[in-house]
GROMACS .gro file of C-alpha atoms in nm:
model
  272
    1MET     CA    1   3.906  23.105  -0.242
    2ARG     CA    2   3.750  23.141   0.041
    3ILE     CA    3   4.019  23.025   0.355
    4ALA     CA    4   3.941  22.957   0.683
    5LEU     CA    5   4.249  23.100   0.886
    6PHE     CA    6   4.251  22.744   1.220
    7ALA     CA    7   4.536  23.060   1.417
    8THR     CA    8   4.600  22.802   1.668
    9CYS     CA    9   4.561  22.930   2.034
   10ILE     CA   10   4.940  22.973   2.076
   11VAL     CA   11   4.935  23.225   1.772
   12ASP     CA   12   4.612  23.436   1.878
   13ALA     CA   13   4.732  23.475   2.222
   14MET     CA   14   5.135  23.469   2.208
   15TYR     CA   15   5.266  23.530   1.837
   16PRO     CA   16   4.973  23.720   1.654
   17GLU     CA   17   5.157  23.934   1.444
   18VAL     CA   18   5.235  23.531   1.279
   19ALA     CA   19   4.882  23.512   1.215
   20ARG     CA   20   4.898  23.858   1.057
   21ALA     CA   21   5.135  23.681   0.813
   22THR     CA   22   4.975  23.402   0.724
   23VAL     CA   23   4.686  23.610   0.616
   24SER     CA   24   4.959  23.858   0.406
   25ILE     CA   25   5.036  23.542   0.187
   26LEU     CA   26   4.695  23.420   0.126
   27GLU     CA   27   4.566  23.744   0.053
   28ARG     CA   28   4.853  23.809  -0.235
   29LEU     CA   29   4.795  23.501  -0.391
   30GLY     CA   30   4.380  23.640  -0.425
   31HIS     CA   31   4.236  23.464  -0.160
   32GLU     CA   32   3.924  23.566   0.086
   33VAL     CA   33   4.059  23.551   0.435
   34ILE     CA   34   3.819  23.496   0.751
   35PHE     CA   35   3.838  23.399   1.050
   36PRO     CA   36   3.603  23.192   1.253
   37ALA     CA   37   3.532  23.315   1.536
   38GLY     CA   38   3.388  23.042   1.748
   39GLN     CA   39   3.799  22.897   1.720
   40ALA     CA   40   3.991  22.861   2.047
   41CYS     CA   41   4.230  22.534   2.166
   42CYS     CA   42   4.238  22.254   1.966
   43GLY     CA   43   4.239  22.027   2.295
   44GLN     CA   44   4.624  21.855   2.129
   45MET     CA   45   4.769  21.920   2.487
   46HIS     CA   46   4.470  21.759   2.620
   47ILE     CA   47   4.502  21.442   2.415
   48ASN     CA   48   4.855  21.437   2.441
   49SER     CA   49   4.821  21.349   2.822
   50GLY     CA   50   4.537  21.150   2.805
   51LYS     CA   51   4.239  21.291   2.906
   52PHE     CA   52   4.025  21.172   2.628
   53LYS     CA   53   3.641  21.226   2.749
   54GLN     CA   54   3.783  21.619   2.801
   55ALA     CA   55   3.897  21.600   2.561
   56TYR     CA   56   3.605  21.598   2.380
   57PRO     CA   57   3.396  21.875   2.354
   58VAL     CA   58   3.699  22.079   2.273
   59VAL     CA   59   3.727  21.882   1.991
   60GLU     CA   60   3.319  21.995   1.922
   61ASN     CA   61   3.418  22.334   1.972
   62HIS     CA   62   3.618  22.333   1.682
   63VAL     CA   63   3.448  22.160   1.438
   64ARG     CA   64   3.168  22.385   1.528
   65ALA     CA   65   3.305  22.650   1.538
   66PHE     CA   66   3.456  22.607   1.139
   67GLU     CA   67   3.127  22.436   1.045
   68ALA     CA   68   3.002  22.720   1.157
   69GLU     CA   69   3.103  22.940   0.861
   70SER     CA   70   3.122  22.842   0.439
   71TRP     CA   71   3.489  22.868   0.356
   72ASP     CA   72   3.708  22.614   0.102
   73TYR     CA   73   3.977  22.512   0.298
   74ALA     CA   74   4.139  22.611   0.640
   75VAL     CA   75   4.481  22.745   0.730
   76ALA     CA   76   4.677  22.666   1.005
   77PRO     CA   77   5.080  22.805   1.018
   78SER     CA   78   5.037  22.500   1.214
   79GLY     CA   79   5.227  22.173   1.124
   80SER     CA   80   5.135  22.022   1.572
   81CYS     CA   81   4.798  22.164   1.544
   82VAL     CA   82   4.717  22.077   1.232
   83ALA     CA   83   4.844  21.684   1.304
   84SER     CA   84   4.634  21.675   1.578
   85LEU     CA   85   4.304  21.796   1.347
   86GLY     CA   86   4.359  21.475   1.099
   87HIS     CA   87   4.570  21.209   1.360
   88GLN     CA   88   4.340  21.262   1.693
   89HIS     CA   89   4.004  21.417   1.614
   90PRO     CA   90   3.822  21.165   1.493
   91MET     CA   91   3.955  20.959   1.812
   92ILE     CA   92   3.841  21.101   2.021
   93ALA     CA   93   3.549  21.107   1.892
   94GLU     CA   94   3.473  20.757   1.894
   95TYR     CA   95   3.664  20.746   2.187
   96ASN     CA   96   3.288  20.924   2.321
   97ASN     CA   97   3.070  20.673   2.131
   98ASP     CA   98   2.984  21.002   1.888
   99ASP     CA   99   3.022  20.879   1.540
  100GLU     CA  100   2.864  21.177   1.393
  101LEU     CA  101   3.145  21.428   1.543
  102SER     CA  102   3.360  21.136   1.369
  103LYS     CA  103   3.278  21.203   1.053
  104ARG     CA  104   3.265  21.557   1.127
  105ALA     CA  105   3.598  21.579   1.208
  106THR     CA  106   3.682  21.439   0.955
  107ASP     CA  107   3.612  21.720   0.720
  108ILE     CA  108   3.745  21.929   0.857
  109ALA     CA  109   4.091  21.844   0.885
  110GLY     CA  110   4.088  21.648   0.535
  111ARG     CA  111   4.027  22.028   0.408
  112THR     CA  112   4.267  22.176   0.644
  113MET     CA  113   4.666  22.176   0.595
  114GLU     CA  114   4.926  22.365   0.723
  115LEU     CA  115   5.085  22.733   0.555
  116ALA     CA  116   5.361  22.590   0.381
  117GLN     CA  117   5.222  22.201   0.223
  118PHE     CA  118   4.921  22.479   0.129
  119LEU     CA  119   5.105  22.675  -0.045
  120THR     CA  120   5.357  22.383  -0.187
  121ASP     CA  121   5.035  22.140  -0.308
  122VAL     CA  122   4.746  22.398  -0.375
  123GLU     CA  123   4.920  22.727  -0.469
  124GLY     CA  124   5.229  22.524  -0.636
  125ILE     CA  125   5.434  22.766  -0.542
  126THR     CA  126   5.829  22.642  -0.589
  127ASP     CA  127   5.982  22.961  -0.642
  128ALA     CA  128   5.854  23.254  -0.347
  129ALA     CA  129   6.095  23.547  -0.363
  130GLU     CA  130   5.867  23.484  -0.797
  131GLN     CA  131   5.537  23.415  -0.633
  132LEU     CA  132   5.489  23.549  -0.316
  133GLY     CA  133   5.755  23.846  -0.379
  134SER     CA  134   5.944  23.724  -0.036
  135TYR     CA  135   6.252  23.883   0.050
  136PHE     CA  136   6.448  23.857   0.317
  137PRO     CA  137   6.890  23.847   0.322
  138TYR     CA  138   7.029  23.648   0.676
  139LYS     CA  139   7.138  23.357   0.705
  140ILE     CA  140   6.904  23.106   0.830
  141ALA     CA  141   6.888  22.770   1.012
  142TYR     CA  142   6.605  22.572   0.953
  143HIS     CA  143   6.442  22.426   1.236
  144PRO     CA  144   6.131  22.112   1.078
  145SER     CA  145   5.877  22.086   1.352
  146CYS     CA  146   5.859  21.673   1.465
  147HIS     CA  147   5.520  21.691   1.370
  148GLY     CA  148   5.484  21.818   1.031
  149MET     CA  149   5.818  21.562   1.026
  150ARG     CA  150   5.612  21.217   1.147
  151LEU     CA  151   5.257  21.325   1.115
  152LEU     CA  152   5.167  21.526   0.893
  153ARG     CA  153   5.501  21.442   0.641
  154LEU     CA  154   5.572  21.773   0.511
  155GLY     CA  155   5.894  21.650   0.347
  156ASP     CA  156   6.119  21.910   0.249
  157ARG     CA  157   5.805  22.159   0.162
  158GLN     CA  158   5.862  22.438   0.376
  159GLN     CA  159   6.358  22.418   0.343
  160ARG     CA  160   6.285  22.418   0.009
  161LEU     CA  161   6.049  22.723   0.098
  162LEU     CA  162   6.261  22.920   0.251
  163GLU     CA  163   6.537  22.815  -0.014
  164THR     CA  164   6.311  23.053  -0.285
  165VAL     CA  165   6.311  23.348  -0.097
  166GLU     CA  166   6.528  23.651  -0.277
  167GLY     CA  167   6.880  23.712   0.005
  168ALA     CA  168   6.805  23.430   0.211
  169THR     CA  169   7.043  23.155   0.270
  170VAL     CA  170   6.917  22.887   0.425
  171VAL     CA  171   7.227  22.584   0.636
  172LYS     CA  172   7.070  22.291   0.813
  173ALA     CA  173   7.190  22.291   1.216
  174ASP     CA  174   7.400  21.931   1.280
  175ASN     CA  175   7.115  21.705   1.370
  176TRP     CA  176   6.894  21.939   1.197
  177ASP     CA  177   6.613  21.650   1.311
  178SER     CA  178   6.551  21.560   1.620
  179CYS     CA  179   6.378  21.764   1.838
  180CYS     CA  180   6.399  22.039   2.018
  181GLY     CA  181   6.288  21.886   2.408
  182PHE     CA  182   5.958  22.063   2.401
  183GLY     CA  183   5.676  21.861   2.262
  184GLY     CA  184   5.392  22.082   2.443
  185THR     CA  185   5.363  21.831   2.790
  186PHE     CA  186   5.645  21.631   2.736
  187SER     CA  187   5.829  21.998   2.804
  188VAL     CA  188   5.687  22.053   3.126
  189LYS     CA  189   5.646  21.636   3.185
  190ASN     CA  190   6.009  21.545   3.168
  191PRO     CA  191   6.183  21.881   3.228
  192GLN     CA  192   6.570  21.733   3.259
  193VAL     CA  193   6.555  21.565   2.932
  194SER     CA  194   6.372  21.831   2.746
  195SER     CA  195   6.636  22.074   2.826
  196ALA     CA  196   6.900  21.844   2.738
  197MET     CA  197   6.759  21.819   2.400
  198LEU     CA  198   6.736  22.219   2.445
  199SER     CA  199   7.061  22.246   2.466
  200ASP     CA  200   7.141  22.049   2.222
  201LYS     CA  201   6.946  22.216   1.948
  202VAL     CA  202   7.071  22.564   2.045
  203ASP     CA  203   7.441  22.431   2.055
  204ALA     CA  204   7.364  22.329   1.680
  205ILE     CA  205   7.183  22.607   1.615
  206ILE     CA  206   7.485  22.877   1.745
  207GLY     CA  207   7.710  22.643   1.557
  208THR     CA  208   7.567  22.716   1.188
  209GLY     CA  209   7.637  23.119   1.293
  210ALA     CA  210   7.325  23.156   1.128
  211GLN     CA  211   7.121  23.489   1.259
  212VAL     CA  212   6.778  23.330   1.225
  213CYS     CA  213   6.644  23.030   1.277
  214SER     CA  214   6.296  22.914   1.156
  215GLY     CA  215   6.053  22.667   1.148
  216GLY     CA  216   5.680  22.657   1.077
  217ASP     CA  217   5.591  22.578   1.479
  218ALA     CA  218   5.602  22.895   1.726
  219SER     CA  219   5.552  22.655   2.007
  220CYS     CA  220   5.867  22.513   1.942
  221LEU     CA  221   6.050  22.863   1.832
  222MET     CA  222   5.934  22.961   2.162
  223HIS     CA  223   6.066  22.679   2.342
  224ILE     CA  224   6.431  22.694   2.160
  225GLY     CA  225   6.419  23.139   2.105
  226GLY     CA  226   6.399  23.048   2.588
  227GLY     CA  227   6.776  22.808   2.537
  228LEU     CA  228   6.891  23.132   2.325
  229SER     CA  229   6.823  23.365   2.516
  230ARG     CA  230   6.955  23.199   2.832
  231THR     CA  231   7.201  23.149   2.672
  232SER     CA  232   7.272  23.516   2.570
  233GLU     CA  233   7.255  23.631   2.882
  234LEU     CA  234   7.493  23.380   2.971
  235LEU     CA  235   7.747  23.383   2.805
  236PRO     CA  236   7.757  23.742   2.703
  237ALA     CA  237   8.110  23.743   2.613
  238GLN     CA  238   7.989  23.488   2.254
  239GLY     CA  239   7.803  23.844   2.061
  240SER     CA  240   7.502  23.748   1.912
  241VAL     CA  241   7.303  23.488   1.879
  242PRO     CA  242   7.050  23.378   1.600
  243ALA     CA  243   6.670  23.486   1.671
  244THR     CA  244   6.356  23.313   1.640
  245VAL     CA  245   6.147  23.385   1.331
  246HIS     CA  246   5.803  23.196   1.224
  247LEU     CA  247   5.852  23.083   0.869
  248ALA     CA  248   5.523  23.276   0.769
  249ARG     CA  249   5.679  23.613   0.886
  250ILE     CA  250   5.973  23.529   0.620
  251LEU     CA  251   5.785  23.485   0.350
  252ALA     CA  252   5.568  23.737   0.408
  253SER     CA  253   5.861  23.990   0.439
  254THR     CA  254   5.958  24.217   0.103
  255LYS     CA  255   6.160  24.469  -0.072
  256GLU     CA  256   5.880  24.706  -0.031
  257ASN     CA  257   5.761  24.603   0.373
  258PRO     CA  258   6.046  24.375   0.489
  259LEU     CA  259   6.078  24.189   0.788
  260VAL     CA  260   6.384  24.417   0.977
  261LEU     CA  261   6.610  24.198   1.206
  262ASP     CA  262   6.625  24.494   1.570
  263GLU     CA  263   6.977  24.397   1.650
  264GLU     CA  264   6.867  24.399   2.065
  265LEU     CA  265   6.547  24.097   2.000
  266VAL     CA  266   6.855  23.923   1.767
  267SER     CA  267   7.077  23.918   2.102
  268GLY     CA  268   6.801  23.778   2.255
  269GLY     CA  269   6.654  23.520   2.091
  270ALA     CA  270   6.341  23.594   2.038
  271LEU     CA  271   6.042  23.578   1.864
  272ARG     CA  272   5.920  23.749   1.595
   0.00000   0.00000   0.00000
């Protein structure tokens, strides 16, 4: 199949290794991967802030960018952005009295999937080690992002994929399904609440004894990684804290080309 990579702006700008890992997985399965060059922000931050008029050209750009190419599915390493396409884009078009754009946005959203969703529902991947060659010999604390759970209803798709990676041990932190406190602009508008939520999440992850915290959204992992890094700086005697590593990078890791955690990065809780 021909797969359009929806990289998302945060991955494209800050964590391109996550996009490369996504492409590696898709090509390993025999797909042709293309990158619609006109893509940019999906507009989620605008929409969540109530800027419906300002979001309109952003939504229009996304639709136009992905209509410019021929593809079977679009795949993104982000449940949050994929959820925005289906939950918000048609709404923004309708709010701005553009029924045609609403239909076009609905079509694009209907063919766009989060990575684990695509691997599970379309490719039928049930064993990452056997079917993808995934290898990652570390203990992983899994964090499910809110949009993936509540809007995309991913269920345990990401967790099941991680559990079948050769060498990996997956554990759940206390209150594992609670929000990390990022929530896009929520962390900016409500910093005290966000920080308190992050503190609880970081303590729970460290309490698992895991070497890695993984999930499907770079934004959440960035937030958690920042909290882990500050914990390491404040409590150096505590030793190393978990590194944050995106699900795509773990699935792309193989025995022949393994993702090796650098001890310095593990100590800093950095996203790789």
